[in-house]
mmCIF file of C-alpha atoms and ligand atoms in Angstrom:
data_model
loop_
_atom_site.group_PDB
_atom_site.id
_atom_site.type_symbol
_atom_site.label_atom_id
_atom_site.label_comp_id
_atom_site.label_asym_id
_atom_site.label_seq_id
_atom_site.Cartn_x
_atom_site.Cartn_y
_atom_site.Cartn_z
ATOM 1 C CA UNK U 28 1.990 26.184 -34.039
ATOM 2 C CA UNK U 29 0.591 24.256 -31.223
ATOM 3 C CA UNK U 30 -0.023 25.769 -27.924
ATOM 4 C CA UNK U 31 -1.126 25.112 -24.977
ATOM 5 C CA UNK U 32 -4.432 25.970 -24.392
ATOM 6 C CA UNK U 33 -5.830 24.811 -20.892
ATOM 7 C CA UNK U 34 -3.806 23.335 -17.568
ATOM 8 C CA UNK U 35 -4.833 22.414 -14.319
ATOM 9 C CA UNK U 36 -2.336 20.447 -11.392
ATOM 10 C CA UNK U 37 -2.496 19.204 -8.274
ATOM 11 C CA UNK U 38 -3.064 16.227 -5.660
ATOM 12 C CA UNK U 39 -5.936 13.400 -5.976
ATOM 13 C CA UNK U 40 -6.798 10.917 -3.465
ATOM 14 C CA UNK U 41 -5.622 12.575 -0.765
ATOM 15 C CA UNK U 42 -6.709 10.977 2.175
ATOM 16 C CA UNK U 43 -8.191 12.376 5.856
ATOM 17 C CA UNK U 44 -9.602 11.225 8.881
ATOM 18 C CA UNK U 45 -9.987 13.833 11.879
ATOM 19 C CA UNK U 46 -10.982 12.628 15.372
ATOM 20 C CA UNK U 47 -13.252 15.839 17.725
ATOM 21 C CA UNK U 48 -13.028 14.325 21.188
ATOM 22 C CA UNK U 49 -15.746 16.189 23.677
ATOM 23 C CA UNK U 50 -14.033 15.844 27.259
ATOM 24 C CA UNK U 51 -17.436 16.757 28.929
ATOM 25 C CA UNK U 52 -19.561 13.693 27.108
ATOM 26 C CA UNK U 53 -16.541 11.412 26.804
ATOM 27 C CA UNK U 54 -18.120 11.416 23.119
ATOM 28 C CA UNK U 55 -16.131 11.286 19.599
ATOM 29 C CA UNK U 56 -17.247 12.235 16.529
ATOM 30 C CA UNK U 57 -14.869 11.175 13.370
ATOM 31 C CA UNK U 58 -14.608 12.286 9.751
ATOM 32 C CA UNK U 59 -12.760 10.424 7.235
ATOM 33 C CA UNK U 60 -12.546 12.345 3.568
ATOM 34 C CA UNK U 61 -11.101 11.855 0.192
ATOM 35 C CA UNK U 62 -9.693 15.168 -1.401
ATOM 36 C CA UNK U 63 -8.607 16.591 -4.484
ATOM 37 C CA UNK U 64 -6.873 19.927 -5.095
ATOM 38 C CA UNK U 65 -6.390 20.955 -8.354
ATOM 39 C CA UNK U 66 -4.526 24.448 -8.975
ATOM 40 C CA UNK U 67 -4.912 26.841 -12.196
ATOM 41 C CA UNK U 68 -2.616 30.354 -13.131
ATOM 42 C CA UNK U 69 0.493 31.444 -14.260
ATOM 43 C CA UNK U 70 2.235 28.259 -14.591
ATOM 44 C CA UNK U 71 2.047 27.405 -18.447
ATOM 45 C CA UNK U 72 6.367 28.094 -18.279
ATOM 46 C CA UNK U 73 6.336 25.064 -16.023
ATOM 47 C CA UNK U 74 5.051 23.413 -18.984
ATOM 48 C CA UNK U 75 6.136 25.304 -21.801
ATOM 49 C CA UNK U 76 9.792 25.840 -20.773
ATOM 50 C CA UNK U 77 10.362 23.465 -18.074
ATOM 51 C CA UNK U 78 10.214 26.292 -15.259
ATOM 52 C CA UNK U 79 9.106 24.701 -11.902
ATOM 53 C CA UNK U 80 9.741 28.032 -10.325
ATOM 54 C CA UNK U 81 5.790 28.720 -10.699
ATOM 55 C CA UNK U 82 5.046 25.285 -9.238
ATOM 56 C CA UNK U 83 3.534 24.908 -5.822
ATOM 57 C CA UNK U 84 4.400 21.311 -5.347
ATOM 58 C CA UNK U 85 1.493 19.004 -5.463
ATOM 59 C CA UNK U 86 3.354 17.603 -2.100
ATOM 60 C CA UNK U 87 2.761 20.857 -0.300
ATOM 61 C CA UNK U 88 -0.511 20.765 -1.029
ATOM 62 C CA UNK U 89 -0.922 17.347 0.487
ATOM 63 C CA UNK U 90 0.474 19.227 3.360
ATOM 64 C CA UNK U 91 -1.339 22.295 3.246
ATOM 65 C CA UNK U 92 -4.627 20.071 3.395
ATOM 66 C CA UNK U 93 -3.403 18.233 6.750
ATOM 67 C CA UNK U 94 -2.344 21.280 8.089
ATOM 68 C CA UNK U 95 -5.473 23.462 8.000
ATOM 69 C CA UNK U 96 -7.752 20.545 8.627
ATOM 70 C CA UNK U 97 -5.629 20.927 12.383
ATOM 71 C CA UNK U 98 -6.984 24.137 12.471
ATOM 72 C CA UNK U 99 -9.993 24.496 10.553
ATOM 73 C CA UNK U 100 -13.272 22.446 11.028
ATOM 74 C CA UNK U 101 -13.633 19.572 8.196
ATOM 75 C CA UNK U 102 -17.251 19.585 8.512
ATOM 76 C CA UNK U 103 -19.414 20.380 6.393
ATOM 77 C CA UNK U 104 -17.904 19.587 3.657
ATOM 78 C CA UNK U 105 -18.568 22.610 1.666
ATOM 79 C CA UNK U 106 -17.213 25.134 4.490
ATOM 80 C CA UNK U 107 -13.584 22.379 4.759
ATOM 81 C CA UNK U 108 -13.696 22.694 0.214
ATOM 82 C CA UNK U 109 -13.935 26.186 0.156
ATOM 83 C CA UNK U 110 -11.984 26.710 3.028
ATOM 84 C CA UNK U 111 -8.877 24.921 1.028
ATOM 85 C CA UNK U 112 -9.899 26.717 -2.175
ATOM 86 C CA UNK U 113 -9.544 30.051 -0.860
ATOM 87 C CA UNK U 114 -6.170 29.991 0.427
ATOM 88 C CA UNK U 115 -4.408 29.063 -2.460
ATOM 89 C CA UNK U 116 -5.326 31.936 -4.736
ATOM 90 C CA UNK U 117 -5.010 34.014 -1.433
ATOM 91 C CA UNK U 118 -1.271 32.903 -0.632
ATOM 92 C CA UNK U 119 0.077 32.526 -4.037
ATOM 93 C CA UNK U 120 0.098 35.595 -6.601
ATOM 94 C CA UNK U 121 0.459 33.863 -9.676
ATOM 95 C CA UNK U 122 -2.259 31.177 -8.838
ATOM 96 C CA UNK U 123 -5.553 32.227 -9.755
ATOM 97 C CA UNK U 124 -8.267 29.760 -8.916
ATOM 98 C CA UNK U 125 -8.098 26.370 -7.016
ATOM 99 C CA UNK U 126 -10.697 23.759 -7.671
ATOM 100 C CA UNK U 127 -11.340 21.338 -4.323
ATOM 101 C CA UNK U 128 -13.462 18.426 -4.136
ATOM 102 C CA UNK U 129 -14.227 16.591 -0.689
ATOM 103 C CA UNK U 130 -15.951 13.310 -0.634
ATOM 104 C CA UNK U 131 -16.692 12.685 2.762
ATOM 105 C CA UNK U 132 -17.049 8.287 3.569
ATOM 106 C CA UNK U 133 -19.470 7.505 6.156
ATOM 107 C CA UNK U 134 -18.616 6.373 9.620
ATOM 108 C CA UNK U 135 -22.043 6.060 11.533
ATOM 109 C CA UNK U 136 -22.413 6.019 15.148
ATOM 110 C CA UNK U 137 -22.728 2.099 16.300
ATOM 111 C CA UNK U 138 -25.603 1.319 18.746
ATOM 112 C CA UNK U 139 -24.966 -0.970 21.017
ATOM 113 C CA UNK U 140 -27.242 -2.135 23.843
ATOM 114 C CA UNK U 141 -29.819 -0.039 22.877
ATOM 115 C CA UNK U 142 -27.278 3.027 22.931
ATOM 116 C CA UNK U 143 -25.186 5.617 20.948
ATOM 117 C CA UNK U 144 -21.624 4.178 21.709
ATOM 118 C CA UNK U 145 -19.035 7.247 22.441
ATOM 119 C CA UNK U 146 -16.376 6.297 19.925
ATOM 120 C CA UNK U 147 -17.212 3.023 17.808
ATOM 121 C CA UNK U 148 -18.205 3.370 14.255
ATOM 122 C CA UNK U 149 -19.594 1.366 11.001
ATOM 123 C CA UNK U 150 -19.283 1.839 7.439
ATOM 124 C CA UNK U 151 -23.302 1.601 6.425
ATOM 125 C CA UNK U 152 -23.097 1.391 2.647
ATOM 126 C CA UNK U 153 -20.369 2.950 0.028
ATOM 127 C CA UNK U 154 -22.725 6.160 0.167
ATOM 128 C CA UNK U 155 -20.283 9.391 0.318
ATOM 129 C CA UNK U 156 -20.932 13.234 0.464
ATOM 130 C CA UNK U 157 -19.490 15.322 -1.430
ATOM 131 C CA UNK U 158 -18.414 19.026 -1.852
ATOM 132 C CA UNK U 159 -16.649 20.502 -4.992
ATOM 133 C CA UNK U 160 -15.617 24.234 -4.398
ATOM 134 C CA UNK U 161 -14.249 26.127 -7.519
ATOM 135 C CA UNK U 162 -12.384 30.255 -6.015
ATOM 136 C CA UNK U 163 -11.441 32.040 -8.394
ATOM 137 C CA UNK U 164 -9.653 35.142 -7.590
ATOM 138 C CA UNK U 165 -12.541 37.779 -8.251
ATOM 139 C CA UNK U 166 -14.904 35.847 -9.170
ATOM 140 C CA UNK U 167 -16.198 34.499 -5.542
ATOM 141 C CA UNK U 168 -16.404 30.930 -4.436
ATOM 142 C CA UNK U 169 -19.051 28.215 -6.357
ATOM 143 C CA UNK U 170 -20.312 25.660 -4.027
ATOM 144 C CA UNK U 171 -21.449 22.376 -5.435
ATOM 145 C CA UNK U 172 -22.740 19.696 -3.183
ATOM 146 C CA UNK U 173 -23.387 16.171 -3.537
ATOM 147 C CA UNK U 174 -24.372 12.887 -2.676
ATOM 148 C CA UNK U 175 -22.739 9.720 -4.662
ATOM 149 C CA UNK U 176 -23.155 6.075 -4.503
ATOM 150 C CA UNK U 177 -26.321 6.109 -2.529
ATOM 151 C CA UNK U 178 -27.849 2.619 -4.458
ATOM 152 C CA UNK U 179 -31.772 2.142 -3.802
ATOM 153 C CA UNK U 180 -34.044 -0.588 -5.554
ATOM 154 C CA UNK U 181 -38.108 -0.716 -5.370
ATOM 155 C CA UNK U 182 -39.894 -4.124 -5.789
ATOM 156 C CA UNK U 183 -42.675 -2.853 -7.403
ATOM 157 C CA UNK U 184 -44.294 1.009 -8.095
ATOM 158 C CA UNK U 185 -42.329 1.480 -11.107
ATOM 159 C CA UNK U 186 -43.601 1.112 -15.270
ATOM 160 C CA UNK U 187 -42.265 1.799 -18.516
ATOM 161 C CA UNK U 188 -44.717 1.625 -21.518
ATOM 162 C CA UNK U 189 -45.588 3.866 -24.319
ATOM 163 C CA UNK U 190 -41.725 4.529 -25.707
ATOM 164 C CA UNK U 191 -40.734 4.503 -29.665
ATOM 165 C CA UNK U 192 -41.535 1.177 -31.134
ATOM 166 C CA UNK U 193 -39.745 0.447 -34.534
ATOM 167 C CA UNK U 194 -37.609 -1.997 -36.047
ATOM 168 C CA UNK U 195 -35.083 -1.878 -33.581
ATOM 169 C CA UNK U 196 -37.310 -2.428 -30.384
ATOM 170 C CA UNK U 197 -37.446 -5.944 -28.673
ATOM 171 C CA UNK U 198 -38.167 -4.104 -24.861
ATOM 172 C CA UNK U 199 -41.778 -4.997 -23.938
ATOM 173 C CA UNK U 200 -44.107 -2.599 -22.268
ATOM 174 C CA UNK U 201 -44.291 -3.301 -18.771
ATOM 175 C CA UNK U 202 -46.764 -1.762 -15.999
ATOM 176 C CA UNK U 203 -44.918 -3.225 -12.701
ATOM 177 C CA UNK U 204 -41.134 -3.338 -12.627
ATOM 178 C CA UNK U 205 -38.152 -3.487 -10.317
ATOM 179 C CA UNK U 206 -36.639 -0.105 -9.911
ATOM 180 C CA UNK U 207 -33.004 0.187 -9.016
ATOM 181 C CA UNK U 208 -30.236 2.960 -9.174
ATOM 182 C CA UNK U 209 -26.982 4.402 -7.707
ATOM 183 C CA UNK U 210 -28.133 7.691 -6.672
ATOM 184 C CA UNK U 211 -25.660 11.007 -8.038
ATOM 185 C CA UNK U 212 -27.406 14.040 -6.778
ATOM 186 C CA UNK U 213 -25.673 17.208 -6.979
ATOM 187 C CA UNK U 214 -27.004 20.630 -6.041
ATOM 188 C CA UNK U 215 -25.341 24.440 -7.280
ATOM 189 C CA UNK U 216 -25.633 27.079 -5.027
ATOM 190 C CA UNK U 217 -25.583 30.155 -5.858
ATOM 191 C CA UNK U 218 -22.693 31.818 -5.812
ATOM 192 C CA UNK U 219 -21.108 32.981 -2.646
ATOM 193 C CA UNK U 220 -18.638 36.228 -2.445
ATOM 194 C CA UNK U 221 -16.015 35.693 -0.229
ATOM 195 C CA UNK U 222 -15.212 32.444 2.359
ATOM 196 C CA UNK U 223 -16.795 34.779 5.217
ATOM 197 C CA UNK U 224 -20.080 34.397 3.168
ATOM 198 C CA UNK U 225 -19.904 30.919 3.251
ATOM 199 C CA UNK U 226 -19.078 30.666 6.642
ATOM 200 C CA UNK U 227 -22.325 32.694 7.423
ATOM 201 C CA UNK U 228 -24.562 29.728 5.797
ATOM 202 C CA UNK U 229 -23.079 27.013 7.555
ATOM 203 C CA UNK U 230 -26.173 25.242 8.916
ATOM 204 C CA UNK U 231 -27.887 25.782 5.525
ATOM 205 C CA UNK U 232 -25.103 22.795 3.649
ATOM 206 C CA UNK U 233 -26.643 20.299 6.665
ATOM 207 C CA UNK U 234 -29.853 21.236 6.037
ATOM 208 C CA UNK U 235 -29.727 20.723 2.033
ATOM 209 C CA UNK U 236 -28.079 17.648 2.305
ATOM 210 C CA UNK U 237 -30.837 16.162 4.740
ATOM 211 C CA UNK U 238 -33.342 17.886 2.521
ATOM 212 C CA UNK U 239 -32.147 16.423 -1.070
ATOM 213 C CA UNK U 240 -31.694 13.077 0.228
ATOM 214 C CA UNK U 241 -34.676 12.812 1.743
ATOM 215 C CA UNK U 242 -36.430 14.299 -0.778
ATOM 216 C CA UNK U 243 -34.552 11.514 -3.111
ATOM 217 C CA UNK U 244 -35.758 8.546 -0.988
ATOM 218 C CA UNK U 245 -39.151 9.904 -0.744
ATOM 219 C CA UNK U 246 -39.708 10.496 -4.149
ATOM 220 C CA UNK U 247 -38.126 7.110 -5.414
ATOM 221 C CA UNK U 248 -40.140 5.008 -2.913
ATOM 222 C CA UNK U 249 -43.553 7.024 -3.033
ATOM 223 C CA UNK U 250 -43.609 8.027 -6.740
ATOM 224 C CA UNK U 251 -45.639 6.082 -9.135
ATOM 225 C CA UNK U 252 -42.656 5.623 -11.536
ATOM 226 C CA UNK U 253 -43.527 6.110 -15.509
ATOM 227 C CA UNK U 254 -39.816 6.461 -15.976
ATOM 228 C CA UNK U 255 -36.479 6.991 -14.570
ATOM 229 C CA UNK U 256 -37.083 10.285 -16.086
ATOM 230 C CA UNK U 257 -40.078 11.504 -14.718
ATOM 231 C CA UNK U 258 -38.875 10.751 -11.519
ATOM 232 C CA UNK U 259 -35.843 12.024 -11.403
ATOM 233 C CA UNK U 260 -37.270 15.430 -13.195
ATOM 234 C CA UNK U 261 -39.544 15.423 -9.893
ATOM 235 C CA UNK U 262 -36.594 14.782 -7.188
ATOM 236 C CA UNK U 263 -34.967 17.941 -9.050
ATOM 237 C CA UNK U 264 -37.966 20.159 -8.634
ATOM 238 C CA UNK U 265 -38.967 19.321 -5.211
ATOM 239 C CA UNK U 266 -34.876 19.818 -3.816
ATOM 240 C CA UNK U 267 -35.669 23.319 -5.853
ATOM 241 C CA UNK U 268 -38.472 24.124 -3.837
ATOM 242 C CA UNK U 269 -36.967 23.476 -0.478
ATOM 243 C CA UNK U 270 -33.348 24.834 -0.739
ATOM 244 C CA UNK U 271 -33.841 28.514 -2.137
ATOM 245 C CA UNK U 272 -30.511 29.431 -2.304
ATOM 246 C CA UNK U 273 -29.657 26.722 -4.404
ATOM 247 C CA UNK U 274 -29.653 27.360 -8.123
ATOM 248 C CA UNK U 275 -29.274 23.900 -10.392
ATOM 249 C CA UNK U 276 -29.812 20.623 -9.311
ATOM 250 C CA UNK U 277 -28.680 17.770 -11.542
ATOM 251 C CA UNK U 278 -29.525 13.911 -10.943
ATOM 252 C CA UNK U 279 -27.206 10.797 -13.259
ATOM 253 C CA UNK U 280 -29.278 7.620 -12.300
ATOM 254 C CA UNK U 281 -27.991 4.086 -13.858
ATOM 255 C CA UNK U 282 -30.975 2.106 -14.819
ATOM 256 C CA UNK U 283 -29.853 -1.075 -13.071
ATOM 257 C CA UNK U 284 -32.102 -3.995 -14.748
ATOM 258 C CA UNK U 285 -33.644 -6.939 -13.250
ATOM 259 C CA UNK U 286 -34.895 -9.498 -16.192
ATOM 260 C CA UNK U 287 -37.442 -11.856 -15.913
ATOM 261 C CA UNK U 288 -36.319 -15.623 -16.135
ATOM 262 C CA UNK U 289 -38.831 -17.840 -18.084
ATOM 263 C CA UNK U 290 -38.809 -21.011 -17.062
ATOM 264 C CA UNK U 291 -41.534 -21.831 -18.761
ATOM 265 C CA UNK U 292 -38.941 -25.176 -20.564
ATOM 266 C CA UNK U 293 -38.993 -26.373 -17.454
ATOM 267 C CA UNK U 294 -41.946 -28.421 -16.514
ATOM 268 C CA UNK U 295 -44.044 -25.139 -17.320
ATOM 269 C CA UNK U 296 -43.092 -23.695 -14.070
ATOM 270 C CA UNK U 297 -44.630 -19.628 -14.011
ATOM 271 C CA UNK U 298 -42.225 -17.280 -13.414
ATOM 272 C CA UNK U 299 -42.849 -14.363 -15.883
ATOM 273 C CA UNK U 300 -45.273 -11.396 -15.384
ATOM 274 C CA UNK U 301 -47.856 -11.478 -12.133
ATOM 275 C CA UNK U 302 -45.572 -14.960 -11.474
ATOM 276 C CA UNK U 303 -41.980 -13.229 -11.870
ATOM 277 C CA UNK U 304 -40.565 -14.120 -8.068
ATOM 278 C CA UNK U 305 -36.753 -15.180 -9.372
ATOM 279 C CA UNK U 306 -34.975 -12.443 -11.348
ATOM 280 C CA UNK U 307 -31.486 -11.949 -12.840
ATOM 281 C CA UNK U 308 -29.975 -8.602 -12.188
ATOM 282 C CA UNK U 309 -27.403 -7.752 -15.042
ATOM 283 C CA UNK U 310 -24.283 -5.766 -14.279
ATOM 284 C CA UNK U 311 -24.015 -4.388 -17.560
ATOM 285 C CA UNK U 312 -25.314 -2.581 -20.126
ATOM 286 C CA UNK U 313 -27.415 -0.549 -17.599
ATOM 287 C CA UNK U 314 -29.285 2.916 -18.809
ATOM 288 C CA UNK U 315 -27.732 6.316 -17.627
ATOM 289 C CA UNK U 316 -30.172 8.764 -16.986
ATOM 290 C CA UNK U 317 -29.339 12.110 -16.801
ATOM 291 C CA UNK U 318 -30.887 15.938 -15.959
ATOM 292 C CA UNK U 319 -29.938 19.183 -15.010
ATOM 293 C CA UNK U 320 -32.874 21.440 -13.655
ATOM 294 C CA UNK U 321 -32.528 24.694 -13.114
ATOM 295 C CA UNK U 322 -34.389 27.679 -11.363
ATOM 296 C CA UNK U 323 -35.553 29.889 -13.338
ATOM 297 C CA UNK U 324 -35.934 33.228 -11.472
ATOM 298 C CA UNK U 325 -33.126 34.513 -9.275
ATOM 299 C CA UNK U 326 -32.074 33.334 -6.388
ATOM 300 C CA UNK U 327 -31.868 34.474 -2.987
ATOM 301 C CA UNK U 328 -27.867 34.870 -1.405
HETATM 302 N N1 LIG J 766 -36.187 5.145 -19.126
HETATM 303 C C1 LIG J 766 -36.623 4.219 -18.253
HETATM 304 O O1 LIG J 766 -37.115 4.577 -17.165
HETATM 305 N N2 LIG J 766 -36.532 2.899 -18.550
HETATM 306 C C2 LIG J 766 -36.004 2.516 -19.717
HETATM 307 C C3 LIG J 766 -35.535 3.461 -20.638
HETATM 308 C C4 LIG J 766 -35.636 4.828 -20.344
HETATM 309 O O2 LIG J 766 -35.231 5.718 -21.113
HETATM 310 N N3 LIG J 766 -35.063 2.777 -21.727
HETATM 311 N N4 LIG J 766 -35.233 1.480 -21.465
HETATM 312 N N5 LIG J 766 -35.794 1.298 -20.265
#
């Protein structure tokens, strides 16, 4: 007999934007956020025997976001995530955990004339931050944060050489490459007790974020790339070493390819190797790198 063995509900794509207007500076600062809120518990009858009396409907939770992100702060993202997660299990029995994620889009401060303007804004690449909050009644809050879509390429500083070589290898060896991936960073912290512990580490999420994607850029652009790998193993490591209360950090890089055009057919014009100045980025297939690294010794919270 069949039977139902895992279920999960809720709203996607719910979309945000919340407006702080400082009277004193005549300054506004926006945030505009994509979230999800997904609801586990005692509501296998709804499935099982048609029962919606265990349903929370996945319109009030549409609500329930809009209404405490009146009266809650929506930044960071990880305090607004676990904020929502919390009150679900904590206003209805029979739920038992809610699972939030918050991608947050950017809307950066235009300069104009030299100066921050009070309350005009530009969308500076599809780069989001994210926070995915799992509470489980018991259990404490787990904070994951993020960074998605940040894309980054490096002309040269990058080499691939020494992998397998059998029958099925055509890739050459190469010492100097272009380097190019959409950045997926996401950090673990360790886990947090209740939402007042969370709210007691507030600066820290600002701090990790400016800490992993810095450490991201750094690394990509200053690292003498033998492989996406190697790289990315060293991105993990350093965020590691500068965030101690985070516990895992785990990196999916695309290996976006440039190839080499030879034009050598025409006219014997040079445009492979040391001469490679016109190249053909390809859309697909592209590697997927992937790594989790995780601390070792316990953490600190
Ligand atoms: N890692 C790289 O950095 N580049 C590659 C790979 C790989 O696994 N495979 N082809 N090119």
């Amino acid at each position: 007999m069949p039977e139902l063995s895992a279920a999960r509900y809720g709203k996607d794509n719910i979309r945000l934007y919340k407006v702080h207007r400082d009277e004193a500076t005549k300054t506004h600062t926006v945030t505009e956020m994509t979230v999800c809120v997904l609801l586990e518990g005692e509501i296998q009858s709804s499935y099982t025997d048609a029962d919606n009396s265990v349903i929370v409907a996945t319109d009030s939770m549409k609500n329930t976001v809009y209404l405490l992100a009146k009266q809650n702060p929506v930044t960071p993202p990880e305090l607004f995530a676990s904020i929502l997660a919390s009150h679900f299990p904590a206003k209805y029995p029979h739920i038992h955990a809610a699972h939030v994620k918050v991608i947050t889009h950017r809307w950066t401060r235009m300069t104009i004339d030299g100066k921050p303007h009070p309350h005009s804004f530009l969308r500076d690449g599809a780069e989001t931050r994210n926070a995915e909050v799992v509470c489980r009644r018991g259990a404490g809050i787990i904070v994951r944060s993020g960074i998605q879509g940040l894309l980054v390429l490096k002309s040269t500083g990058s080499a691939f050489y020494g992998f397998v070589r059998d029958e099925y290898t055509s890739l050459d060896e190469t010492w100097d490459r272009i380097l190019s991936t959409e950045v997926d960073a996401n950090w673990e912290w360790c886990p947090f007790g209740t939402l007042n512990d969370v709210k007691s580490n507030i600066p820290l999420f600002d701090k990790a974020w400016e800490s992993a994607r810095n450490i991201t850029l750094g690394t990509f652009a200053n690292d003498n790339s033998v492989s996406v790998q190697a790289t990315m193993y060293k991105m993990a490591n350093e965020i590691l070493a500068a965030v101690p209360e985070v516990n895992r950090v785990d990196y999916s890089l695309p290996n976006k390819h440039y190839f080499e055009i030879d034009m050598e057919w025409h006219k014997g014009l040079k445009n492979t190797g040391k001469d490679a100045e016109v190249y053909a980025p390809q859309s697909s297939p592209s590697g997927l790198i992937k790594c989790t690294v995780s601390r070792t010794k316990t953490s600190k919270l």
